[in-house]
Coordinates of C-alpha atoms in Angstrom, one line a residue:
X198 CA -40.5 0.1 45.4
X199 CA -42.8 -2.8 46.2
X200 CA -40.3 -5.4 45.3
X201 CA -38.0 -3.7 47.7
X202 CA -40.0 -1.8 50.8
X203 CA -36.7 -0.9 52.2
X204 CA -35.9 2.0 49.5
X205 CA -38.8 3.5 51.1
X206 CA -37.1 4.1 54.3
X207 CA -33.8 5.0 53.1
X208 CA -35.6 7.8 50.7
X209 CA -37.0 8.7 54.1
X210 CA -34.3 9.4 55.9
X211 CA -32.7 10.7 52.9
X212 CA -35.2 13.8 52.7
X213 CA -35.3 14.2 56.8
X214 CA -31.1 14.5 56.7
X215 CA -31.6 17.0 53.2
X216 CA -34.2 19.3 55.5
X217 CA -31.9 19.3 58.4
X218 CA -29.2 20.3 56.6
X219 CA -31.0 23.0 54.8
X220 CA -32.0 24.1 57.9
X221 CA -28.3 24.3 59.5
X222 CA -27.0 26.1 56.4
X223 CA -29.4 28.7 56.1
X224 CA -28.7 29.6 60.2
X225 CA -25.1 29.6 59.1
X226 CA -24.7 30.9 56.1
X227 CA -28.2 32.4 55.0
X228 CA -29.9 32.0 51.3
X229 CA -26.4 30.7 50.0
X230 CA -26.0 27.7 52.3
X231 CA -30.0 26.9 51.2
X232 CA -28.8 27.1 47.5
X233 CA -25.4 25.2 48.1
X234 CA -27.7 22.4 49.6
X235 CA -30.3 21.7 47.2
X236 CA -27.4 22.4 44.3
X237 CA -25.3 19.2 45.7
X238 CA -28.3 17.2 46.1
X239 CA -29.5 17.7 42.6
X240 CA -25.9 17.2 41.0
X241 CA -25.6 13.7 43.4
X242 CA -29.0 12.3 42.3
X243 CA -28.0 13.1 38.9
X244 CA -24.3 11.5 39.0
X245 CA -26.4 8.5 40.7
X246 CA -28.4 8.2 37.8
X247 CA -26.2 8.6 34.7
X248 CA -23.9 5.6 36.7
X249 CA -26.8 3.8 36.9
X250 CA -28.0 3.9 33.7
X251 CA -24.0 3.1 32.6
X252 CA -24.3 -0.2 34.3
X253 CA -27.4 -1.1 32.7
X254 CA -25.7 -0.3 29.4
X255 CA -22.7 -2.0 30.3
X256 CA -24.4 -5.2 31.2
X257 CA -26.8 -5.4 28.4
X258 CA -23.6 -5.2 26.0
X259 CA -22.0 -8.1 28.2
X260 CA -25.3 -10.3 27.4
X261 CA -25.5 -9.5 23.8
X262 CA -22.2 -10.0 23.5
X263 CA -20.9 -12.4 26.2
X264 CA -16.8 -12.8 26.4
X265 CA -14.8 -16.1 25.6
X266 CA -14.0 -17.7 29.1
X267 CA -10.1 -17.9 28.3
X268 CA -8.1 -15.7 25.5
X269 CA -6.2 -18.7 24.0
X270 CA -9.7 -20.3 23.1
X271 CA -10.4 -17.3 20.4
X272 CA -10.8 -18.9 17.2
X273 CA -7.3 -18.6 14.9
X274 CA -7.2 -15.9 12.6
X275 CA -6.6 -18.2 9.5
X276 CA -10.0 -18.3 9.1
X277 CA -12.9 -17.2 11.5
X278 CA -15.6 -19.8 11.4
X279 CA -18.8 -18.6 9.9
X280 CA -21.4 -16.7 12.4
X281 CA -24.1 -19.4 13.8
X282 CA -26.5 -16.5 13.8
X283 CA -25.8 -15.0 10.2
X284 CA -25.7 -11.7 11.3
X285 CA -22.6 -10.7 9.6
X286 CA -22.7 -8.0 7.6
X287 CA -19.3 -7.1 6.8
X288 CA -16.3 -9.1 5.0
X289 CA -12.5 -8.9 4.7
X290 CA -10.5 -10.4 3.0
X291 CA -6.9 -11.1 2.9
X292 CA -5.2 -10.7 0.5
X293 CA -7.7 -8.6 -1.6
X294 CA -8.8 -9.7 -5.2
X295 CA -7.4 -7.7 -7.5
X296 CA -10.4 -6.1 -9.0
X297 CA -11.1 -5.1 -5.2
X298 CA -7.8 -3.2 -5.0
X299 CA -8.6 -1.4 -8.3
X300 CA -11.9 0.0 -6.9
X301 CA -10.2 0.9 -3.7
X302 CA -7.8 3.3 -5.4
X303 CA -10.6 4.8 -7.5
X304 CA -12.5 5.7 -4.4
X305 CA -9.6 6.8 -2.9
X306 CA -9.6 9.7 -6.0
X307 CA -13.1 10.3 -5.4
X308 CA -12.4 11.6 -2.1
X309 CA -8.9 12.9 -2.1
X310 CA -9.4 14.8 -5.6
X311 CA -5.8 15.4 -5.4
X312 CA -1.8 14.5 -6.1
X313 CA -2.0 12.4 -3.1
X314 CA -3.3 9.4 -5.4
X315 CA -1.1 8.4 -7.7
X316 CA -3.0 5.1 -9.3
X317 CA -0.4 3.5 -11.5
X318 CA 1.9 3.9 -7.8
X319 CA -0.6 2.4 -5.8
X320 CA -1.3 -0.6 -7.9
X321 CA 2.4 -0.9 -8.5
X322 CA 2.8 -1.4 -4.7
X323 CA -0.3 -4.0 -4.5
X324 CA 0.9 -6.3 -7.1
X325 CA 4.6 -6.2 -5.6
X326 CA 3.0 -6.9 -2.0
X327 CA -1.1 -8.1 -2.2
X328 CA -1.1 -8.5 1.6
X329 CA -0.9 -4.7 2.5
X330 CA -4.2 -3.9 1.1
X331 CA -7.1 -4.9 4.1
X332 CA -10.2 -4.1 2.5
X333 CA -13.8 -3.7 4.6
X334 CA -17.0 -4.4 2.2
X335 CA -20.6 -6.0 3.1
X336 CA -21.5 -9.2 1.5
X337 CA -22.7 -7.5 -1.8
X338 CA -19.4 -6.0 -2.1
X339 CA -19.5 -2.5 -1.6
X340 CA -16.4 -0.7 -0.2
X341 CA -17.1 1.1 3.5
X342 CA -13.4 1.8 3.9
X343 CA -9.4 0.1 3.7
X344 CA -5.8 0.6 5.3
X345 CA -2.9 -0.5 3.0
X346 CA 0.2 -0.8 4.9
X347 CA 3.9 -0.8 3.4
X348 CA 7.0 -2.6 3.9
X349 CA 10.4 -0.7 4.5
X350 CA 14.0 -1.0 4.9
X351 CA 15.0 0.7 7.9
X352 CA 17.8 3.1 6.4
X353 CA 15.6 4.4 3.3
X354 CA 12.8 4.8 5.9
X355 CA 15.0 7.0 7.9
X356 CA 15.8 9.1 5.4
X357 CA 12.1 10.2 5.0
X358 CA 11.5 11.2 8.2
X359 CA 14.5 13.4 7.8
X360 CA 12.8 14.9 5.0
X361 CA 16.0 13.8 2.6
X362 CA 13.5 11.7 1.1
X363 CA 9.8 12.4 -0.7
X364 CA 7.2 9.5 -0.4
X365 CA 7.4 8.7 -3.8
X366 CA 11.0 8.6 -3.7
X367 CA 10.7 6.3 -0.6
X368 CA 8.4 4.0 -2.7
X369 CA 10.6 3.9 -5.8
X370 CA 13.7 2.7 -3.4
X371 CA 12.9 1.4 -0.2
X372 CA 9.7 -0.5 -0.5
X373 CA 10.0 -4.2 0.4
X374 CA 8.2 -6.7 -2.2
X375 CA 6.7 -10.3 -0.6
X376 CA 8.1 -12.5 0.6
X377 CA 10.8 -9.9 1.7
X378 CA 8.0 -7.6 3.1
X379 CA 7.4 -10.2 5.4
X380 CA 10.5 -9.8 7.7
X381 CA 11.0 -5.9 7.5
X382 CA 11.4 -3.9 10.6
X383 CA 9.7 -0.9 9.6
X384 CA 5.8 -1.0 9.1
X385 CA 4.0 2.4 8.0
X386 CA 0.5 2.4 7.7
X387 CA -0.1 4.7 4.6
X388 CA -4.1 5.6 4.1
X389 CA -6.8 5.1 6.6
X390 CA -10.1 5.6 4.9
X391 CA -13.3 5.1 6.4
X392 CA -16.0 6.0 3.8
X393 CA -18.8 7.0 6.3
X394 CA -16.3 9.7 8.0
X395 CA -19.0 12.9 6.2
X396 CA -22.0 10.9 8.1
X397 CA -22.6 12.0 11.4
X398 CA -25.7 9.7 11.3
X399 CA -23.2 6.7 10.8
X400 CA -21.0 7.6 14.1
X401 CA -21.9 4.7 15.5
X402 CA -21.4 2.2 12.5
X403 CA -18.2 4.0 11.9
X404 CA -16.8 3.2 15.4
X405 CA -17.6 -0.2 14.3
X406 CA -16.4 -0.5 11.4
X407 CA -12.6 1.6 12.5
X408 CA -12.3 -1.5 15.1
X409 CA -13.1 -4.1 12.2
X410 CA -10.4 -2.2 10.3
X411 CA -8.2 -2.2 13.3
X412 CA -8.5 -6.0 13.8
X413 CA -8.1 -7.4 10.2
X414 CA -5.3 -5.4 10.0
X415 CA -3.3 -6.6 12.5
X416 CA -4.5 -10.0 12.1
X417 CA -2.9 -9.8 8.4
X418 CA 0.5 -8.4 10.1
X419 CA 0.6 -11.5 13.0
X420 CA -0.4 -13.9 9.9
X421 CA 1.9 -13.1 7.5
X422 CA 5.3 -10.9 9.7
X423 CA 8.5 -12.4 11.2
X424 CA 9.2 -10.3 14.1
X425 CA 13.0 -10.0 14.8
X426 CA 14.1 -10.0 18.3
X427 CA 13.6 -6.4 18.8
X428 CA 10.2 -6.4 17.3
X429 CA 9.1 -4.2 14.1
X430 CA 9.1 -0.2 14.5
X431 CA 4.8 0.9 13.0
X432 CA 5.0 4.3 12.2
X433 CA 2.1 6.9 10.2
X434 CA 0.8 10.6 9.6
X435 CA -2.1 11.7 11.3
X436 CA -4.1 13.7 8.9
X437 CA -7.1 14.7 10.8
X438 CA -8.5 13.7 14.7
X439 CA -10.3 10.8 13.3
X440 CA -7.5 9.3 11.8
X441 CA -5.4 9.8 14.5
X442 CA -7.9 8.7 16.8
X443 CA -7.4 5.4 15.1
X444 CA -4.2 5.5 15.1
X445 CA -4.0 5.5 18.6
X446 CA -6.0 2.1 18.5
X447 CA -3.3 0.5 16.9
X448 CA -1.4 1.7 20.1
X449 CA 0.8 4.0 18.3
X450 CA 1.4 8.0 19.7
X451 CA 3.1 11.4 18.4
X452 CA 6.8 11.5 18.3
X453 CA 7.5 14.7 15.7
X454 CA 6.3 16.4 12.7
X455 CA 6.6 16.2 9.3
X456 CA 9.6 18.3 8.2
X457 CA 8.9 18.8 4.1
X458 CA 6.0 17.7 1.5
X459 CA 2.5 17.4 1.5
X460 CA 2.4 16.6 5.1
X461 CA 4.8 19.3 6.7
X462 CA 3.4 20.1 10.0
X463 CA 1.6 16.7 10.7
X464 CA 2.3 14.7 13.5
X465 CA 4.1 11.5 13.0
X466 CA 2.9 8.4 15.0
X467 CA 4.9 6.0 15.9
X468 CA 5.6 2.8 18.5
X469 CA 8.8 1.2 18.5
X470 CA 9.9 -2.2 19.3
X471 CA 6.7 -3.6 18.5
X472 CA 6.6 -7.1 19.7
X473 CA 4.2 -9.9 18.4
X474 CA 2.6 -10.2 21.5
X475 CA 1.2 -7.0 21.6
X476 CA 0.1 -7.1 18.2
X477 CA -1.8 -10.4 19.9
X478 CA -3.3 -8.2 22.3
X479 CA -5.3 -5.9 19.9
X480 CA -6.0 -8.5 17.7
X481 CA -7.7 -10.3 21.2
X482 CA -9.5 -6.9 22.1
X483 CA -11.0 -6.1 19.0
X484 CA -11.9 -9.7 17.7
X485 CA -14.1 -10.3 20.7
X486 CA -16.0 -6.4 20.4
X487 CA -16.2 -7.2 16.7
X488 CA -16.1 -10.9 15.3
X489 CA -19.9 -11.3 15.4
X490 CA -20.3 -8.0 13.0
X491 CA -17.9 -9.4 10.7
X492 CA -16.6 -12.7 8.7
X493 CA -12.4 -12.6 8.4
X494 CA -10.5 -14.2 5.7
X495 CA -7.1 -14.0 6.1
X496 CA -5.0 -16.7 3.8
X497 CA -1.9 -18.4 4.2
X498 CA 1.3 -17.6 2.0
X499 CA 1.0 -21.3 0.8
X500 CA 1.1 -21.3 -2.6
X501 CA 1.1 -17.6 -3.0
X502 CA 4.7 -17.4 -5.3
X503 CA 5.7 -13.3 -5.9
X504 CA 3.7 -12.1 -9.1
X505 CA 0.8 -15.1 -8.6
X506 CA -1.5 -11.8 -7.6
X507 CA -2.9 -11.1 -10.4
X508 CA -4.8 -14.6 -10.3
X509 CA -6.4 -13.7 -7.1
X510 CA -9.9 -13.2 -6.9
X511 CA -10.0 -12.3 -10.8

């Protein structure tokens, strides 16, 4: 208040205009008018507050973490230039060593315990497309979470929502190797795992680390996809709230349920017509919360031939 005399005055009249209107509504309407007073009062100075302490919040984030003057100037996705601070603690990279992708599905058992992971299927569908796996690990290596993402035709694809098809069939017979992969229409994201989902002391780190997830993901897709005129259709299952609570990052929102398998009853997201600029705009979003926490590798098809997988990384 010394630095600025003037609050002084308006707390002044502040009080003076609170007593006379206590005073006016206990003449009209008694001990309830009194209580109605001092009620709004205390819930405005408290709204005051809380906004108050928003903005502070909001600014402090702004320094620590100050946005690029122009969206074309964010560094291509090829490769993100190294942090000048080192402060990155997390890695992804695209696509994932092979050894990486067998861990990936064994965790994935660990916490499914279930016919939902079928590891000879998963591996199959890595080696026949290495792109679809995004994996998040720290600089040691260890695994905080993945999406892998498949490939479809749009017929065979339509045939499992109708529930004429199981997933397993649907991977047998509709999947789309690389480089064909690369120009399909239909995109599902299959398994969202974050590994810090049982933490509740981690809720913060595992905000984090879904928006990482969310960013090298469709990163990988703008890299790597040929969008046809009428863009690419991204469809998934939303298991639980978190998971569709990250779905929803990705833009994509409830169209129908699951008519038959293990997932009768869930909700299926979806967005349609998916064009590359709006792929462009969550990459933009999330690269700028999330580029400092986080070093992103995403390689070219270059030199990448169909079966040359099994060299990566090993």
């Amino acid at each position: 208040m010394r630095a600025h005399p003037e609050l002084i005055l308006l707390i002044a009249l502040a009080y003076a205009g609170l007593i006379l209107t206590i005073k006016e509504a206990n003449q009209e309407l008694g001990g309830f008018g009194v209580f109605a007073c001092i009620a709004i009062a205390v819930t405005a100075a408290t709204l005051v507050a809380r906004l108050r302490h928003a903005s502070q919040v909001g600014l402090a984030e702004e320094e620590a973490d100050p946005q690029p003057p122009n969206a074309d100037e964010v560094t291509p996705l090829a490769l993100v230039a190294p942090c000048a601070h080192g402060d990155r603690s997390y890695l992804v990279r695209v696509p994932a060593p092979t050894a990486v992708a067998y861990e990936v599905v064994r965790k994935a058992q660990d916490v499914f315990r279930s016919g939902a992971i079928d590891p000879e299927e998963d591996m199959r569908a890595f080696h026949s497309d290495p792109y679809s796996l995004i994996c998040l690990q720290d600089l040691d290596g260890n695994i905080f979470g993945f999406i892998d993402y498949y490939a479809f035709e749009k017929n065979h694809f339509k045939l499992f929502l109708q529930g004429h098809y199981a997933f397993g069939n649907l991977l047998a017979s509709g999947l789309l190797a690389h480089p064909q992969a690369r120009k399909a229409k239909v995109v599902y994201l299959a398994t969202i795992l974050n590994m810090s989902f049982l933490l509740d002391s981690m809720r913060a780190e595992r905000r984090r680390q879904n928006g990482i997830l969310v960013w090298a993901t469709v990163s990988a897709i703008l890299e790597h996809h040929t969008f046809p005129p009428d863009g690419i259709d991204i469809y998934s299952i939303g298991w639980d709230k978190g998971g569709a609570a990250i779905l929803k990052m990705f833009g994509l929102q409830p169209v129908s349920r699951v008519m038959r398998g293990q997932a009768e009853g869930k909700w299926i997201y979806c967005k349609r017509g998916v064009q590359k600029k709006d792929l462009e705009a969550i990459r933009c979003r999330y690269q700028r919360r999330y580029e400092r926490w986080c070093e992103l590798d995403v390689r070219p098809l270059v030199g990448l031939a169909p079966g040359a997988v099994n060299a990566i990384g090993a």
